[in-house]
Amino acid sequence: MEIIVFIVFVGIAYVVGTGIEKKHFNSLKEREAKLLSLPSLTTKGLYPEDQIEECFLVTGSVVISGDYFKAILSGLLKFFGGRIVGYESLIDRARRESIIRMKDKAKAWGADAIVNTRFEMSKLDSMTNQNGTGMFELLAFGTAMKLKK
Amino acid sequence: MITTSIESVPGKQIVEHYGIVQGSTVRAKHAGVDCMAGCQNIFGGELKGYSQLLEESRQEAVDRMTAQAKQLGANAVINVRFGTSTITQGASEILAYGTAVQVN
């Protein structure tokens, strides 16, 4: 009986988790296309100093967690080593989301480019999250620049 | 107060360095939000309560950093970096640090 409950539980987590992921990837693609005009670069010296009007710090962050299915799958995969596919896609979409949030803030301010973009990632612990799905914060930050027109 | 993540303030000359300034805050979300996050953990996805918490905390860390810079007589903080770490379960420390400078 217990094993049936467990399988149903994991099944629901899989279906809902995959649905959320698919939806998120679609919305990411859409919003990334919209923000193409505002590039975020990891270099800094691209724009000559006399062209820059103003600059300021922008950040974008997102806290994301894996689902129960991913936690169990990764537990099994870890035994053999290799790629943990579920978490790859999880971190990927969270990082992309954090870039979009950073760009949104820069855009609202009227910036033309973001330079010296850096990433930070940290694992968070929750009082109630003891099921090992993992909770991560991904942060992107950089210097937004407004160019002289 | 100008803050940048690069080593200069474009278009401005640095006239004086004041050294490192930092601001940090330790925050926790109340048990209700933490519980909600615990439930959401089953299905995965973004944890909005925590996203918001860290966003607010980061702003506060930056504010404390700029306050410290102001105290030194600086008018810009350059090369700002961030760090986050878990102190205990449910509580995070958010750190912002940079170099305080005077620009003209």
mmCIF file of C-alpha atoms in Angstrom:
data_model
loop_
_atom_site.group_PDB
_atom_site.id
_atom_site.type_symbol
_atom_site.label_atom_id
_atom_site.label_comp_id
_atom_site.label_asym_id
_atom_site.label_seq_id
_atom_site.Cartn_x
_atom_site.Cartn_y
_atom_site.Cartn_z
ATOM 1 C CA MET A 1 0.000 0.000 0.000
ATOM 2 C CA GLU A 2 2.730 2.426 0.969
ATOM 3 C CA ILE A 3 4.612 1.773 -2.234
ATOM 4 C CA ILE A 4 1.507 2.628 -4.302
ATOM 5 C CA VAL A 5 1.097 5.950 -2.491
ATOM 6 C CA PHE A 6 4.774 6.638 -3.081
ATOM 7 C CA ILE A 7 4.545 5.877 -6.811
ATOM 8 C CA VAL A 8 1.420 8.036 -7.213
ATOM 9 C CA PHE A 9 3.152 10.857 -5.352
ATOM 10 C CA VAL A 10 6.249 10.683 -7.549
ATOM 11 C CA GLY A 11 4.054 10.393 -10.663
ATOM 12 C CA ILE A 12 2.140 13.566 -9.808
ATOM 13 C CA ALA A 13 5.406 15.371 -9.072
ATOM 14 C CA TYR A 14 6.735 14.254 -12.463
ATOM 15 C CA VAL A 15 3.685 15.391 -14.447
ATOM 16 C CA VAL A 16 3.310 18.747 -12.673
ATOM 17 C CA GLY A 17 7.066 19.390 -12.586
ATOM 18 C CA THR A 18 7.495 18.672 -16.300
ATOM 19 C CA GLY A 19 4.498 20.892 -17.101
ATOM 20 C CA ILE A 20 5.940 23.793 -15.130
ATOM 21 C CA GLU A 21 9.314 23.330 -16.800
ATOM 22 C CA LYS A 22 7.876 23.282 -20.322
ATOM 23 C CA LYS A 23 5.814 26.395 -19.671
ATOM 24 C CA HIS A 24 8.809 28.168 -18.213
ATOM 25 C CA PHE A 25 11.050 27.326 -21.188
ATOM 26 C CA ASN A 26 8.424 28.679 -23.598
ATOM 27 C CA SER A 27 8.061 31.917 -21.668
ATOM 28 C CA LEU A 28 11.860 32.235 -21.440
ATOM 29 C CA LYS A 29 12.213 31.976 -25.226
ATOM 30 C CA GLU A 30 9.564 34.614 -25.747
ATOM 31 C CA ARG A 31 11.012 37.112 -23.281
ATOM 32 C CA GLU A 32 14.604 36.530 -24.393
ATOM 33 C CA ALA A 33 13.614 37.387 -27.964
ATOM 34 C CA LYS A 34 12.025 40.621 -26.737
ATOM 35 C CA LEU A 35 15.170 41.650 -24.861
ATOM 36 C CA LEU A 36 17.646 40.941 -27.672
ATOM 37 C CA SER A 37 18.099 44.665 -28.280
ATOM 38 C CA LEU A 38 19.651 44.982 -24.813
ATOM 39 C CA PRO A 39 22.823 42.863 -24.815
ATOM 40 C CA SER A 40 24.434 41.720 -21.593
ATOM 41 C CA LEU A 41 28.181 41.258 -21.960
ATOM 42 C CA THR A 42 30.830 39.719 -19.757
ATOM 43 C CA THR A 43 33.468 42.136 -21.050
ATOM 44 C CA LYS A 44 33.778 45.753 -20.010
ATOM 45 C CA GLY A 45 35.830 47.821 -22.436
ATOM 46 C CA LEU A 46 33.536 47.648 -25.435
ATOM 47 C CA TYR A 47 32.151 51.164 -25.283
ATOM 48 C CA PRO A 48 34.468 54.184 -25.351
ATOM 49 C CA GLU A 49 34.255 56.240 -22.177
ATOM 50 C CA ASP A 50 33.143 59.426 -23.918
ATOM 51 C CA GLN A 51 30.093 57.650 -25.350
ATOM 52 C CA ILE A 52 28.704 56.681 -21.989
ATOM 53 C CA GLU A 53 26.246 58.982 -20.352
ATOM 54 C CA GLU A 54 25.401 57.162 -17.144
ATOM 55 C CA CYS A 55 25.901 53.798 -15.494
ATOM 56 C CA PHE A 56 24.524 51.910 -12.531
ATOM 57 C CA LEU A 57 24.444 48.489 -10.924
ATOM 58 C CA VAL A 58 21.651 46.045 -11.842
ATOM 59 C CA THR A 59 20.863 42.682 -10.295
ATOM 60 C CA GLY A 60 18.406 39.925 -11.063
ATOM 61 C CA SER A 61 17.829 36.880 -8.935
ATOM 62 C CA VAL A 62 15.588 33.871 -8.727
ATOM 63 C CA VAL A 63 15.080 31.112 -6.166
ATOM 64 C CA ILE A 64 14.188 27.785 -7.683
ATOM 65 C CA SER A 65 13.676 24.268 -6.416
ATOM 66 C CA GLY A 66 13.698 20.876 -8.063
ATOM 67 C CA ASP A 67 10.719 18.547 -7.847
ATOM 68 C CA TYR A 68 10.378 15.284 -6.010
ATOM 69 C CA PHE A 69 10.742 13.217 -9.154
ATOM 70 C CA LYS A 70 14.023 14.920 -10.015
ATOM 71 C CA ALA A 71 15.321 14.336 -6.506
ATOM 72 C CA ILE A 72 14.672 10.599 -6.730
ATOM 73 C CA LEU A 73 15.963 10.326 -10.288
ATOM 74 C CA SER A 74 19.171 12.156 -9.401
ATOM 75 C CA GLY A 75 19.542 9.932 -6.352
ATOM 76 C CA LEU A 76 19.516 6.904 -8.631
ATOM 77 C CA LEU A 77 21.745 8.490 -11.285
ATOM 78 C CA LYS A 78 24.282 9.570 -8.690
ATOM 79 C CA PHE A 79 24.945 5.932 -7.961
ATOM 80 C CA PHE A 80 26.375 5.470 -11.454
ATOM 81 C CA GLY A 81 27.738 8.983 -11.907
ATOM 82 C CA GLY A 82 27.544 11.031 -15.085
ATOM 83 C CA ARG A 83 25.135 13.726 -16.155
ATOM 84 C CA ILE A 84 22.240 14.562 -13.853
ATOM 85 C CA VAL A 85 19.922 15.751 -16.602
ATOM 86 C CA GLY A 86 17.065 16.975 -14.406
ATOM 87 C CA TYR A 87 19.214 19.426 -12.513
ATOM 88 C CA GLU A 88 20.993 20.636 -15.650
ATOM 89 C CA SER A 89 17.750 21.970 -17.087
ATOM 90 C CA LEU A 90 16.683 23.329 -13.705
ATOM 91 C CA ILE A 91 19.810 25.433 -13.242
ATOM 92 C CA ASP A 92 19.782 26.467 -16.894
ATOM 93 C CA ARG A 93 16.306 27.945 -16.802
ATOM 94 C CA ALA A 94 16.864 29.607 -13.444
ATOM 95 C CA ARG A 95 20.007 31.304 -14.720
ATOM 96 C CA ARG A 96 18.263 32.475 -17.870
ATOM 97 C CA GLU A 97 15.411 33.815 -15.760
ATOM 98 C CA SER A 98 17.866 35.770 -13.620
ATOM 99 C CA ILE A 99 19.389 37.379 -16.740
ATOM 100 C CA ILE A 100 15.922 38.361 -17.948
ATOM 101 C CA ARG A 101 15.085 39.956 -14.595
ATOM 102 C CA MET A 102 18.326 41.894 -14.634
ATOM 103 C CA LYS A 103 17.623 43.078 -18.186
ATOM 104 C CA ASP A 104 14.067 44.067 -17.286
ATOM 105 C CA LYS A 105 15.365 46.353 -14.560
ATOM 106 C CA ALA A 106 17.960 47.866 -16.870
ATOM 107 C CA LYS A 107 15.394 48.395 -19.584
ATOM 108 C CA ALA A 108 12.964 50.132 -17.243
ATOM 109 C CA TRP A 109 15.742 52.586 -16.556
ATOM 110 C CA GLY A 110 16.482 53.110 -20.256
ATOM 111 C CA ALA A 111 19.845 51.337 -20.492
ATOM 112 C CA ASP A 112 21.432 50.344 -23.819
ATOM 113 C CA ALA A 113 23.760 47.593 -22.642
ATOM 114 C CA ILE A 114 24.881 45.705 -19.566
ATOM 115 C CA VAL A 115 28.624 45.127 -19.177
ATOM 116 C CA ASN A 116 30.730 42.976 -16.866
ATOM 117 C CA THR A 117 27.915 40.558 -16.094
ATOM 118 C CA ARG A 118 28.723 38.079 -13.343
ATOM 119 C CA PHE A 119 26.886 35.110 -11.880
ATOM 120 C CA GLU A 120 26.583 33.857 -8.334
ATOM 121 C CA MET A 121 24.844 30.763 -7.138
ATOM 122 C CA SER A 122 24.122 29.511 -3.683
ATOM 123 C CA LYS A 123 22.262 26.636 -2.142
ATOM 124 C CA LEU A 124 19.622 27.599 0.377
ATOM 125 C CA ASP A 125 18.376 25.545 3.276
ATOM 126 C CA SER A 126 14.816 25.680 4.477
ATOM 127 C CA MET A 127 13.365 24.682 7.810
ATOM 128 C CA THR A 128 10.669 22.608 6.148
ATOM 129 C CA ASN A 129 12.422 21.419 3.014
ATOM 130 C CA GLN A 130 13.887 18.172 4.247
ATOM 131 C CA ASN A 131 13.034 16.016 1.234
ATOM 132 C CA GLY A 132 16.269 16.786 -0.550
ATOM 133 C CA THR A 133 14.869 18.436 -3.689
ATOM 134 C CA GLY A 134 17.288 21.306 -3.253
ATOM 135 C CA MET A 135 16.684 25.030 -3.274
ATOM 136 C CA PHE A 136 19.014 27.337 -5.160
ATOM 137 C CA GLU A 137 19.403 31.025 -5.603
ATOM 138 C CA LEU A 138 20.852 32.263 -8.858
ATOM 139 C CA LEU A 139 21.988 35.830 -9.148
ATOM 140 C CA ALA A 140 23.123 37.781 -12.186
ATOM 141 C CA PHE A 141 24.539 41.264 -11.840
ATOM 142 C CA GLY A 142 26.282 43.779 -14.019
ATOM 143 C CA THR A 143 26.693 47.437 -14.852
ATOM 144 C CA ALA A 144 23.928 48.902 -16.995
ATOM 145 C CA MET A 145 25.004 51.655 -19.352
ATOM 146 C CA LYS A 146 23.138 54.445 -21.007
ATOM 147 C CA LEU A 147 24.881 55.635 -24.134
ATOM 148 C CA LYS A 148 24.880 59.174 -25.462
ATOM 149 C CA LYS A 149 22.486 59.530 -28.376
ATOM 150 C CA MET B 1 25.716 57.452 -5.003
ATOM 151 C CA ILE B 2 26.994 55.689 -8.135
ATOM 152 C CA THR B 3 27.518 51.932 -7.959
ATOM 153 C CA THR B 4 29.137 49.877 -10.715
ATOM 154 C CA SER B 5 30.474 46.358 -11.157
ATOM 155 C CA ILE B 6 33.444 47.587 -13.224
ATOM 156 C CA GLU B 7 36.723 49.115 -12.080
ATOM 157 C CA SER B 8 35.828 52.662 -12.986
ATOM 158 C CA VAL B 9 32.975 55.079 -13.384
ATOM 159 C CA PRO B 10 32.882 55.720 -17.140
ATOM 160 C CA GLY B 11 33.342 59.329 -18.083
ATOM 161 C CA LYS B 12 34.579 60.253 -14.617
ATOM 162 C CA GLN B 13 37.982 60.425 -13.038
ATOM 163 C CA ILE B 14 38.715 58.688 -9.760
ATOM 164 C CA VAL B 15 40.429 61.183 -7.471
ATOM 165 C CA GLU B 16 40.619 59.218 -4.245
ATOM 166 C CA HIS B 17 40.309 55.617 -2.994
ATOM 167 C CA TYR B 18 38.831 54.882 0.409
ATOM 168 C CA GLY B 19 39.278 51.112 0.420
ATOM 169 C CA ILE B 20 36.774 48.342 0.876
ATOM 170 C CA VAL B 21 33.226 48.955 2.066
ATOM 171 C CA GLN B 22 30.712 46.254 2.780
ATOM 172 C CA GLY B 23 27.146 45.760 3.861
ATOM 173 C CA SER B 24 25.459 42.567 4.910
ATOM 174 C CA THR B 25 22.185 41.350 6.308
ATOM 175 C CA VAL B 26 20.907 38.074 7.715
ATOM 176 C CA ARG B 27 17.308 37.339 6.959
ATOM 177 C CA ALA B 28 14.772 34.583 7.403
ATOM 178 C CA LYS B 29 11.260 34.220 6.097
ATOM 179 C CA HIS B 30 8.515 33.481 8.594
ATOM 180 C CA ALA B 31 7.347 29.916 9.017
ATOM 181 C CA GLY B 32 4.255 30.373 6.820
ATOM 182 C CA VAL B 33 6.242 31.230 3.720
ATOM 183 C CA ASP B 34 8.764 28.567 4.579
ATOM 184 C CA CYS B 35 5.968 26.003 4.810
ATOM 185 C CA MET B 36 4.571 27.112 1.444
ATOM 186 C CA ALA B 37 8.007 26.720 -0.068
ATOM 187 C CA GLY B 38 8.230 23.265 1.476
ATOM 188 C CA CYS B 39 5.001 22.293 -0.302
ATOM 189 C CA GLN B 40 6.104 23.832 -3.591
ATOM 190 C CA ASN B 41 9.288 21.848 -3.345
ATOM 191 C CA ILE B 42 7.367 18.716 -4.254
ATOM 192 C CA PHE B 43 6.489 20.077 -7.682
ATOM 193 C CA GLY B 44 9.476 22.290 -8.282
ATOM 194 C CA GLY B 45 9.586 25.688 -9.939
ATOM 195 C CA GLU B 46 10.239 29.161 -8.654
ATOM 196 C CA LEU B 47 9.793 29.911 -4.968
ATOM 197 C CA LYS B 48 8.414 33.437 -5.184
ATOM 198 C CA GLY B 49 8.473 34.091 -1.446
ATOM 199 C CA TYR B 50 12.179 33.384 -1.291
ATOM 200 C CA SER B 51 12.958 35.276 -4.497
ATOM 201 C CA GLN B 52 11.325 38.334 -2.987
ATOM 202 C CA LEU B 53 13.058 37.869 0.350
ATOM 203 C CA LEU B 54 16.511 37.712 -1.216
ATOM 204 C CA GLU B 55 15.764 40.625 -3.518
ATOM 205 C CA GLU B 56 14.810 42.811 -0.544
ATOM 206 C CA SER B 57 17.788 41.638 1.470
ATOM 207 C CA ARG B 58 20.191 42.355 -1.359
ATOM 208 C CA GLN B 59 18.832 45.871 -1.668
ATOM 209 C CA GLU B 60 19.356 46.345 2.043
ATOM 210 C CA ALA B 61 22.924 45.027 1.827
ATOM 211 C CA VAL B 62 23.650 47.494 -0.988
ATOM 212 C CA ASP B 63 22.058 50.311 1.031
ATOM 213 C CA ARG B 64 24.252 49.517 4.033
ATOM 214 C CA MET B 65 27.301 49.392 1.823
ATOM 215 C CA THR B 66 26.565 52.786 0.275
ATOM 216 C CA ALA B 67 25.829 54.223 3.729
ATOM 217 C CA GLN B 68 29.268 53.121 4.852
ATOM 218 C CA ALA B 69 30.815 54.645 1.737
ATOM 219 C CA LYS B 70 29.009 57.905 2.375
ATOM 220 C CA GLN B 71 30.367 57.978 5.906
ATOM 221 C CA LEU B 72 33.888 57.805 4.484
ATOM 222 C CA GLY B 73 33.137 60.732 2.214
ATOM 223 C CA ALA B 74 32.951 58.749 -1.012
ATOM 224 C CA ASN B 75 30.485 59.434 -3.785
ATOM 225 C CA ALA B 76 30.764 56.136 -5.708
ATOM 226 C CA VAL B 77 31.313 52.447 -5.046
ATOM 227 C CA ILE B 78 33.062 50.540 -7.817
ATOM 228 C CA ASN B 79 33.673 46.862 -8.524
ATOM 229 C CA VAL B 80 30.709 45.724 -6.419
ATOM 230 C CA ARG B 81 30.438 41.977 -5.764
ATOM 231 C CA PHE B 82 27.832 39.872 -3.990
ATOM 232 C CA GLY B 83 27.873 36.779 -1.859
ATOM 233 C CA THR B 84 25.167 34.644 -0.286
ATOM 234 C CA SER B 85 25.506 31.935 2.298
ATOM 235 C CA THR B 86 23.274 29.903 4.521
ATOM 236 C CA ILE B 87 23.740 30.620 8.215
ATOM 237 C CA THR B 88 21.238 28.174 9.644
ATOM 238 C CA GLN B 89 18.272 26.432 8.102
ATOM 239 C CA GLY B 90 15.916 29.060 6.743
ATOM 240 C CA ALA B 91 18.261 32.018 7.290
ATOM 241 C CA SER B 92 20.617 33.478 4.697
ATOM 242 C CA GLU B 93 23.344 36.031 4.851
ATOM 243 C CA ILE B 94 23.548 38.398 1.921
ATOM 244 C CA LEU B 95 26.742 40.358 1.467
ATOM 245 C CA ALA B 96 27.593 43.207 -0.867
ATOM 246 C CA TYR B 97 31.102 44.658 -1.032
ATOM 247 C CA GLY B 98 33.041 47.044 -3.197
ATOM 248 C CA THR B 99 35.628 49.798 -3.296
ATOM 249 C CA ALA B 100 34.594 53.266 -2.177
ATOM 250 C CA VAL B 101 36.010 56.061 -4.306
ATOM 251 C CA GLN B 102 35.675 59.767 -4.880
ATOM 252 C CA VAL B 103 34.992 60.773 -8.471
ATOM 253 C CA ASN B 104 34.711 64.196 -9.979
#
